[in-house]
Coordinates of C-alpha atoms and ligand atoms in Angstrom, one line a residue:
M1 CA 4.7 -35.6 -10.4
T2 CA 3.6 -38.4 -12.4
V3 CA 5.9 -40.8 -14.5
R4 CA 4.5 -41.7 -17.9
Q5 CA 7.4 -42.6 -19.9
A6 CA 9.8 -45.4 -20.0
V7 CA 12.9 -45.2 -22.2
C8 CA 14.8 -48.4 -23.4
L9 CA 18.5 -48.6 -24.7
V10 CA 18.1 -51.0 -27.4
G11 CA 21.1 -50.3 -29.5
G12 CA 24.7 -51.9 -29.2
R13 CA 26.0 -55.0 -30.7
G14 CA 26.6 -58.0 -28.0
T15 CA 30.4 -59.0 -28.7
R16 CA 30.2 -61.6 -25.9
L17 CA 27.4 -63.4 -27.8
G18 CA 29.4 -63.5 -31.0
S19 CA 27.7 -64.8 -34.2
L20 CA 24.4 -64.6 -32.5
T21 CA 24.1 -60.9 -32.7
Q22 CA 25.6 -60.3 -35.9
T23 CA 22.4 -59.7 -37.6
T24 CA 19.9 -59.2 -34.4
P25 CA 20.0 -56.7 -31.9
K26 CA 20.7 -58.5 -28.4
P27 CA 17.2 -57.3 -26.9
L28 CA 15.6 -59.1 -29.7
L29 CA 17.1 -62.7 -29.2
P30 CA 14.7 -65.1 -28.3
V31 CA 14.4 -66.3 -24.6
G32 CA 11.9 -68.7 -23.5
G33 CA 10.4 -68.3 -26.9
R34 CA 9.8 -64.6 -27.2
P35 CA 12.3 -61.8 -27.9
F36 CA 14.0 -60.7 -24.6
L37 CA 12.7 -57.2 -24.9
D38 CA 9.0 -58.2 -24.8
Y39 CA 9.7 -59.4 -21.2
L40 CA 11.0 -55.6 -20.4
I41 CA 8.0 -54.0 -22.5
G42 CA 5.7 -56.3 -20.3
E43 CA 7.1 -54.9 -17.0
A44 CA 6.7 -51.0 -18.4
S45 CA 3.2 -51.8 -19.4
R46 CA 2.2 -53.4 -16.2
F47 CA 3.7 -50.8 -14.0
G48 CA 1.1 -48.5 -15.6
L49 CA 3.6 -46.5 -17.8
E50 CA 1.9 -44.8 -21.0
R51 CA 4.8 -44.3 -23.5
L52 CA 7.7 -46.2 -24.3
S53 CA 10.6 -44.9 -26.4
L54 CA 12.9 -47.6 -27.8
L55 CA 16.2 -45.8 -28.6
A56 CA 17.5 -48.1 -31.5
G57 CA 21.0 -48.0 -33.1
H58 CA 22.4 -51.2 -34.5
N59 CA 20.0 -52.8 -37.0
A60 CA 17.1 -50.5 -36.2
G61 CA 15.0 -51.7 -39.0
E62 CA 14.1 -55.1 -37.1
V63 CA 13.2 -53.0 -34.2
V64 CA 11.2 -50.4 -36.1
R65 CA 9.3 -53.3 -38.0
N66 CA 8.4 -55.1 -34.7
Y67 CA 7.6 -52.4 -32.5
H68 CA 7.0 -49.0 -33.9
G69 CA 3.6 -47.8 -33.4
K70 CA 2.3 -51.0 -31.4
A71 CA 0.8 -50.9 -28.0
V72 CA 1.0 -53.3 -25.2
G73 CA -1.9 -52.7 -22.6
G74 CA -2.1 -49.0 -22.2
L75 CA 1.7 -48.7 -23.2
S76 CA 2.1 -47.0 -26.7
I77 CA 5.7 -47.7 -28.2
E78 CA 7.8 -45.3 -30.6
V79 CA 11.2 -46.3 -31.7
I80 CA 13.9 -43.5 -32.2
V81 CA 16.8 -44.2 -34.4
E82 CA 20.3 -42.9 -33.8
A83 CA 22.2 -42.0 -37.0
A84 CA 25.5 -42.9 -35.5
P85 CA 26.7 -44.8 -32.4
A86 CA 26.6 -42.3 -29.8
G87 CA 27.0 -44.3 -26.5
T88 CA 24.3 -44.7 -23.8
A89 CA 24.2 -41.2 -22.7
G90 CA 24.5 -39.9 -26.5
A91 CA 21.3 -42.1 -27.1
L92 CA 19.6 -39.9 -24.7
A93 CA 21.0 -36.5 -26.3
N94 CA 19.8 -38.0 -29.5
A95 CA 16.4 -38.4 -28.2
A96 CA 16.0 -35.1 -26.1
H97 CA 13.0 -33.9 -28.2
A98 CA 11.2 -37.0 -27.0
L99 CA 11.9 -36.8 -23.2
D100 CA 9.5 -36.2 -20.5
P101 CA 10.7 -34.0 -17.2
V102 CA 11.1 -37.3 -15.4
F103 CA 11.1 -40.9 -17.1
F104 CA 12.3 -44.6 -16.5
L105 CA 15.3 -45.6 -18.4
F106 CA 16.4 -49.2 -18.9
N107 CA 19.0 -51.3 -20.6
G108 CA 17.5 -53.7 -23.4
D109 CA 19.7 -56.4 -22.5
S110 CA 19.3 -57.0 -18.8
F111 CA 16.4 -57.7 -16.7
F112 CA 16.0 -56.9 -13.0
G113 CA 12.6 -58.2 -11.5
F114 CA 11.7 -55.6 -8.6
N115 CA 8.9 -53.1 -8.1
W116 CA 10.0 -50.3 -10.2
L117 CA 7.5 -47.9 -8.7
S118 CA 9.6 -48.3 -5.5
M119 CA 11.7 -45.4 -6.7
V120 CA 8.8 -43.0 -7.6
P121 CA 8.2 -41.6 -3.8
A122 CA 11.6 -40.0 -4.0
L123 CA 10.3 -37.6 -6.5
D124 CA 9.1 -35.5 -3.7
R125 CA 12.8 -34.4 -3.2
E126 CA 14.7 -32.4 -5.8
D127 CA 18.1 -33.3 -4.4
W128 CA 18.9 -35.9 -7.1
T129 CA 19.2 -36.2 -10.7
M130 CA 19.1 -40.0 -11.2
H131 CA 17.7 -42.8 -9.1
L132 CA 19.4 -46.4 -9.6
A133 CA 17.9 -49.7 -9.0
L134 CA 20.5 -51.8 -7.2
A135 CA 20.5 -55.6 -7.4
R136 CA 21.4 -57.3 -4.1
G137 CA 22.9 -60.7 -3.9
V138 CA 24.3 -61.2 -7.3
Q139 CA 27.2 -63.6 -7.3
G140 CA 30.3 -63.6 -9.3
G141 CA 33.3 -61.2 -10.6
R142 CA 31.6 -59.8 -13.7
Y143 CA 29.9 -56.9 -12.4
G144 CA 31.1 -53.6 -11.0
R145 CA 29.9 -52.8 -7.5
V146 CA 28.0 -50.1 -6.0
E147 CA 29.0 -48.3 -2.6
T148 CA 26.2 -46.4 -0.9
R149 CA 25.7 -44.2 2.2
G150 CA 22.2 -44.1 3.4
D151 CA 20.2 -43.8 0.2
R152 CA 22.9 -42.0 -1.9
I153 CA 25.4 -43.7 -4.0
S154 CA 29.0 -42.6 -3.0
S155 CA 31.2 -44.5 -5.5
F156 CA 31.3 -47.1 -8.2
L157 CA 33.9 -49.9 -7.5
P158 CA 35.8 -52.0 -10.2
K159 CA 34.4 -55.5 -11.0
A160 CA 34.7 -58.0 -8.3
E161 CA 32.9 -60.7 -6.2
S162 CA 31.5 -58.8 -3.5
D163 CA 28.5 -58.9 -1.2
L164 CA 27.8 -55.2 -2.6
P165 CA 25.0 -54.6 -4.9
I166 CA 25.4 -54.1 -8.5
N167 CA 23.8 -51.6 -10.9
A168 CA 20.7 -53.1 -12.2
G169 CA 20.3 -51.1 -15.3
I170 CA 17.0 -49.5 -14.4
Y171 CA 16.9 -45.5 -13.4
L172 CA 14.6 -43.2 -12.8
V173 CA 15.9 -40.0 -14.4
R174 CA 15.1 -36.3 -14.4
R175 CA 15.4 -34.8 -17.7
R176 CA 18.1 -32.2 -16.6
I177 CA 20.5 -35.0 -17.1
L178 CA 20.7 -33.7 -20.7
D179 CA 22.7 -30.7 -19.3
R180 CA 25.6 -33.0 -18.4
I181 CA 26.1 -34.6 -21.8
H182 CA 28.3 -32.3 -23.7
S183 CA 29.6 -34.2 -26.6
V184 CA 28.8 -37.6 -28.1
P185 CA 29.8 -40.5 -28.0
C186 CA 29.0 -40.2 -24.4
S187 CA 28.6 -43.2 -22.0
L188 CA 26.2 -43.1 -19.1
E189 CA 28.1 -45.8 -16.8
N190 CA 31.8 -44.4 -17.7
D191 CA 31.1 -40.4 -18.1
I192 CA 28.1 -39.4 -16.3
L193 CA 27.2 -41.7 -13.1
P194 CA 30.7 -41.3 -11.6
R195 CA 30.7 -37.6 -11.8
L196 CA 27.0 -37.4 -10.5
A197 CA 28.0 -39.9 -7.6
S198 CA 30.7 -37.7 -6.4
E199 CA 28.4 -34.8 -6.5
G200 CA 25.8 -36.6 -4.3
A201 CA 23.2 -36.6 -7.2
L202 CA 22.5 -40.2 -7.4
L203 CA 20.1 -42.2 -5.2
G204 CA 20.2 -45.8 -4.9
F205 CA 17.3 -48.3 -4.2
A206 CA 18.7 -51.9 -3.4
A207 CA 16.3 -54.8 -3.7
E208 CA 16.7 -58.5 -4.3
G209 CA 15.3 -60.0 -7.5
T210 CA 16.0 -62.1 -10.6
F211 CA 18.8 -60.5 -12.3
I212 CA 19.7 -61.6 -15.9
D213 CA 22.2 -60.0 -18.2
I214 CA 21.8 -61.6 -21.6
G215 CA 25.1 -60.3 -22.9
I216 CA 26.8 -63.0 -20.9
P217 CA 26.5 -66.5 -22.3
E218 CA 25.7 -68.2 -19.1
D219 CA 22.8 -65.6 -18.2
F220 CA 21.6 -66.0 -21.7
A221 CA 21.1 -70.0 -21.2
R222 CA 19.8 -69.4 -17.7
G223 CA 17.0 -66.8 -19.0
Q224 CA 15.6 -69.6 -21.2
E225 CA 13.8 -71.0 -18.3
A226 CA 14.4 -68.2 -15.5
M227 CA 12.3 -65.4 -17.5
P228 CA 9.2 -67.4 -18.3
A229 CA 9.4 -68.5 -14.5
F230 CA 9.6 -64.9 -13.2
T231 CA 6.5 -64.1 -15.3
R232 CA 4.5 -66.8 -13.8
R233 CA 3.1 -65.6 -10.4
P234 CA 0.0 -65.8 -8.2
A235 CA -2.5 -63.0 -8.5
A236 CA -4.8 -61.0 -6.0
F237 CA -8.1 -60.1 -7.8
L238 CA -9.5 -57.3 -6.0
D239 CA -13.0 -55.8 -6.1
R240 CA -13.2 -52.1 -6.3
D241 CA -16.0 -50.4 -4.9
G242 CA -15.9 -51.2 -1.2
V243 CA -12.3 -52.6 -1.1
I244 CA -10.2 -49.9 -2.7
N245 CA -12.6 -47.0 -2.6
H246 CA -15.7 -46.6 -0.6
D247 CA -19.1 -47.7 -2.5
D248 CA -20.6 -44.4 -2.8
N249 CA -23.1 -45.8 -5.5
Y250 CA -22.1 -45.4 -9.2
V251 CA -18.6 -43.8 -8.6
H252 CA -17.1 -42.6 -11.8
R253 CA -15.3 -39.3 -11.4
P254 CA -12.0 -39.0 -9.5
E255 CA -13.4 -36.3 -7.1
Q256 CA -15.9 -39.1 -6.0
I257 CA -13.2 -41.3 -5.0
R258 CA -12.8 -41.9 -1.1
W259 CA -9.8 -44.4 -0.8
I260 CA -10.2 -47.1 1.8
D261 CA -7.7 -46.6 4.5
G262 CA -4.6 -48.6 3.8
A263 CA -5.6 -49.4 0.1
K264 CA -2.7 -48.0 -1.6
D265 CA -0.3 -49.6 0.9
A266 CA -2.0 -52.9 0.8
I267 CA -1.6 -52.8 -3.3
R268 CA 2.0 -51.9 -2.7
W269 CA 2.5 -54.8 -0.3
L270 CA 0.9 -57.1 -2.7
N271 CA 3.3 -55.5 -5.4
D272 CA 6.4 -56.1 -3.5
A273 CA 5.3 -59.5 -2.2
G274 CA 5.3 -60.7 -5.9
F275 CA 1.7 -60.9 -6.8
Y276 CA -0.1 -59.7 -9.8
V277 CA -2.7 -57.3 -8.7
F278 CA -6.2 -57.2 -10.7
V279 CA -9.1 -55.0 -10.3
I280 CA -12.2 -56.7 -11.2
T281 CA -15.2 -54.6 -11.1
N282 CA -19.0 -54.6 -12.1
Q283 CA -19.7 -51.3 -13.6
A284 CA -23.7 -51.6 -14.1
G285 CA -23.6 -47.9 -14.2
V286 CA -22.6 -48.1 -18.1
A287 CA -25.6 -50.4 -18.8
H288 CA -28.1 -48.1 -16.8
G289 CA -26.8 -45.1 -18.7
H290 CA -25.3 -43.2 -15.7
Y291 CA -22.0 -42.8 -17.3
G292 CA -19.8 -44.3 -20.3
E293 CA -17.0 -46.8 -20.7
E294 CA -14.6 -44.0 -21.5
Q295 CA -15.5 -42.4 -18.0
V296 CA -14.5 -45.7 -16.4
R297 CA -11.3 -46.0 -18.3
T298 CA -10.4 -42.4 -17.4
L299 CA -11.1 -43.0 -13.6
H300 CA -9.0 -46.2 -13.8
A301 CA -6.1 -44.2 -15.4
W302 CA -6.3 -41.6 -12.7
M303 CA -6.3 -44.2 -9.8
Q304 CA -3.1 -45.9 -11.5
R305 CA -1.4 -42.3 -11.1
E306 CA -2.6 -41.9 -7.8
L307 CA -1.3 -45.2 -6.7
Q308 CA 2.1 -44.4 -8.4
G309 CA 2.7 -41.8 -5.8
A310 CA 2.6 -44.6 -3.3
G311 CA 4.9 -46.9 -5.2
A312 CA 1.9 -49.2 -6.1
H313 CA 0.4 -50.3 -9.2
V314 CA -2.5 -52.4 -10.4
D315 CA -1.5 -54.8 -13.3
R316 CA -4.8 -54.5 -15.0
F317 CA -8.1 -53.0 -14.5
E318 CA -11.1 -55.2 -15.6
Y319 CA -14.8 -54.0 -15.6
C320 CA -18.0 -55.4 -16.6
P321 CA -20.3 -52.7 -18.1
Y322 CA -23.2 -55.2 -18.8
H323 CA -26.3 -55.7 -17.0
P324 CA -29.6 -57.8 -17.8
E325 CA -32.1 -54.8 -17.3
G326 CA -29.7 -52.2 -18.5
A327 CA -31.4 -49.0 -20.0
V328 CA -28.7 -48.9 -22.9
E329 CA -29.4 -51.6 -25.4
R330 CA -26.0 -52.5 -26.3
Y331 CA -25.1 -53.2 -22.5
R332 CA -28.2 -55.0 -21.7
R333 CA -27.3 -58.6 -21.6
V334 CA -26.8 -61.6 -19.4
S335 CA -23.0 -62.1 -19.1
D336 CA -20.9 -64.4 -17.4
L337 CA -18.4 -61.4 -17.1
R338 CA -20.6 -59.9 -14.3
K339 CA -19.9 -61.1 -10.8
P340 CA -21.2 -63.4 -9.6
G341 CA -20.0 -65.0 -12.8
P342 CA -16.3 -65.9 -12.9
G343 CA -15.8 -64.4 -16.4
M344 CA -13.6 -61.6 -15.7
I345 CA -11.2 -63.6 -13.4
L346 CA -11.3 -66.2 -16.0
K347 CA -10.4 -63.7 -18.8
V348 CA -7.6 -62.4 -17.0
R349 CA -6.1 -66.0 -16.4
D350 CA -6.3 -66.7 -19.8
E351 CA -4.3 -63.8 -20.8
W352 CA -1.7 -63.5 -18.2
P353 CA 0.7 -66.3 -16.9
I354 CA -1.0 -66.9 -13.5
D355 CA -0.3 -69.5 -10.9
M356 CA -3.8 -69.7 -10.0
D357 CA -3.4 -72.2 -7.2
D358 CA -2.0 -69.3 -4.9
S359 CA -4.2 -66.6 -6.3
F360 CA -7.2 -65.3 -4.4
M361 CA -10.0 -62.7 -4.6
I362 CA -10.9 -60.0 -2.0
G363 CA -14.3 -58.5 -2.2
D364 CA -16.8 -56.9 0.2
R365 CA -20.0 -58.8 -1.2
D366 CA -21.2 -62.2 -1.5
I367 CA -21.0 -62.1 -5.3
D368 CA -17.2 -61.5 -5.0
M369 CA -17.1 -64.7 -3.1
Q370 CA -19.3 -66.6 -5.6
A371 CA -17.1 -65.3 -8.3
A372 CA -13.9 -66.6 -6.6
A373 CA -15.4 -70.0 -6.0
A374 CA -16.8 -70.4 -9.7
A375 CA -13.2 -69.7 -10.9
G376 CA -11.7 -72.1 -8.3
I377 CA -9.8 -69.6 -6.2
A378 CA -10.0 -68.5 -2.6
G379 CA -12.2 -65.6 -1.6
H380 CA -11.7 -63.4 1.4
Q381 CA -14.6 -61.3 2.3
F382 CA -13.4 -57.8 3.4
P383 CA -15.4 -56.2 6.3
G384 CA -14.2 -52.7 6.1
G385 CA -11.5 -51.2 8.0
N386 CA -7.8 -51.0 7.0
L387 CA -7.4 -52.9 3.8
L388 CA -3.5 -53.3 4.7
D389 CA -4.2 -55.0 7.9
F390 CA -6.5 -57.3 6.2
V391 CA -4.5 -58.1 3.6
R392 CA -1.3 -58.8 5.7
T393 CA -3.3 -61.3 8.2
R394 CA -5.2 -63.2 5.4
V395 CA -2.6 -63.5 2.9
S396 CA 0.8 -63.9 4.7
A397 CA 0.0 -67.6 4.9
T398 CA 0.1 -68.0 1.1
R399 CA 2.7 -65.3 0.3
R400 CA 5.2 -66.4 -2.1
N401 CA 7.8 -63.9 -3.3
P402 CA 9.4 -64.7 -6.6
A403 CA 12.5 -63.0 -5.5
S404 CA 13.1 -65.8 -2.7
R405 CA 12.5 -68.6 -5.2
Ligands
MG1 MG1 -17.7 -54.1 -3.9

């Protein structure tokens, strides 16, 4: 099963922030020069989700104006407005018509930087209704704490300073949660989660990472620098054919893909280590008329779904359809995008907050190394074999985990 949808709880007035939220919903408050919600949308987009439903209550007009019908990368955004305050679970019931069989749910006023897709492999099991992201190492007495037994949540404890993790406000949810919401208003945290925990129907995935709750004034202040810092990270630029899948000549359909050993795990490893992962691939087959750009994009969307089952994702697929001797006139050109030119790497660099000093390229050919050198980043030539083993040995020296900064 693939997860394609994310659902964000936008509604709710932030009483603790007082006058700041009288006119603006909390998730739209500026943090580091952008609405806080934009960081969350960025996460949903780069994890490869396709559809985001914003559940808006208070002052929905501004949310609709800013986001409805927009797209960020491959993520399209819709706004669903609730008529009356229904609580966090009630908001889901109100949006029942729009919910997939399984979806990510997250709070619009908090942020937890971790690999969301870590929770996806658990979809192989039927014995849970909600899977919670738990943040470890969060200090202070403002948060309720979560007790686990194995990977199952056993109970929710009152607010206290503790070594136990907290509920990070990001969930993987099965649609059957709707069967538990019998009347509105209804609160997920107070009415639904404790009951599901007592039934053993909640899984928890604990991780360390940046955690910001902008409903708390100190966190709101801290987020002004912490959020832009979180998004700035080194990148792994990966060639596709010969690195992720075998180079079988003009591969353009899913059934032609033979994954390189360890490729999915290598990408997951890079995700977890805090690197952006970009695929940088020459696709001269388009210029030669063997297939169209639409097929390239469809194949990449398929690869993204395959990666998801391994808890991995590619932040963006970048391809070059041009070739100087192409048979198709509109793709026949010399282009700096085509490797060995650095154009694709530089394009991604200009559009993402990348720390280039610790970034690198992995490719199987000289043109990949030349593109890396021209872009001013390290190049690692992959000789074949297991990609995870290769990545581990080559990258460990430069590995930086934003979570540990
Ligand atoms: Mg190659």
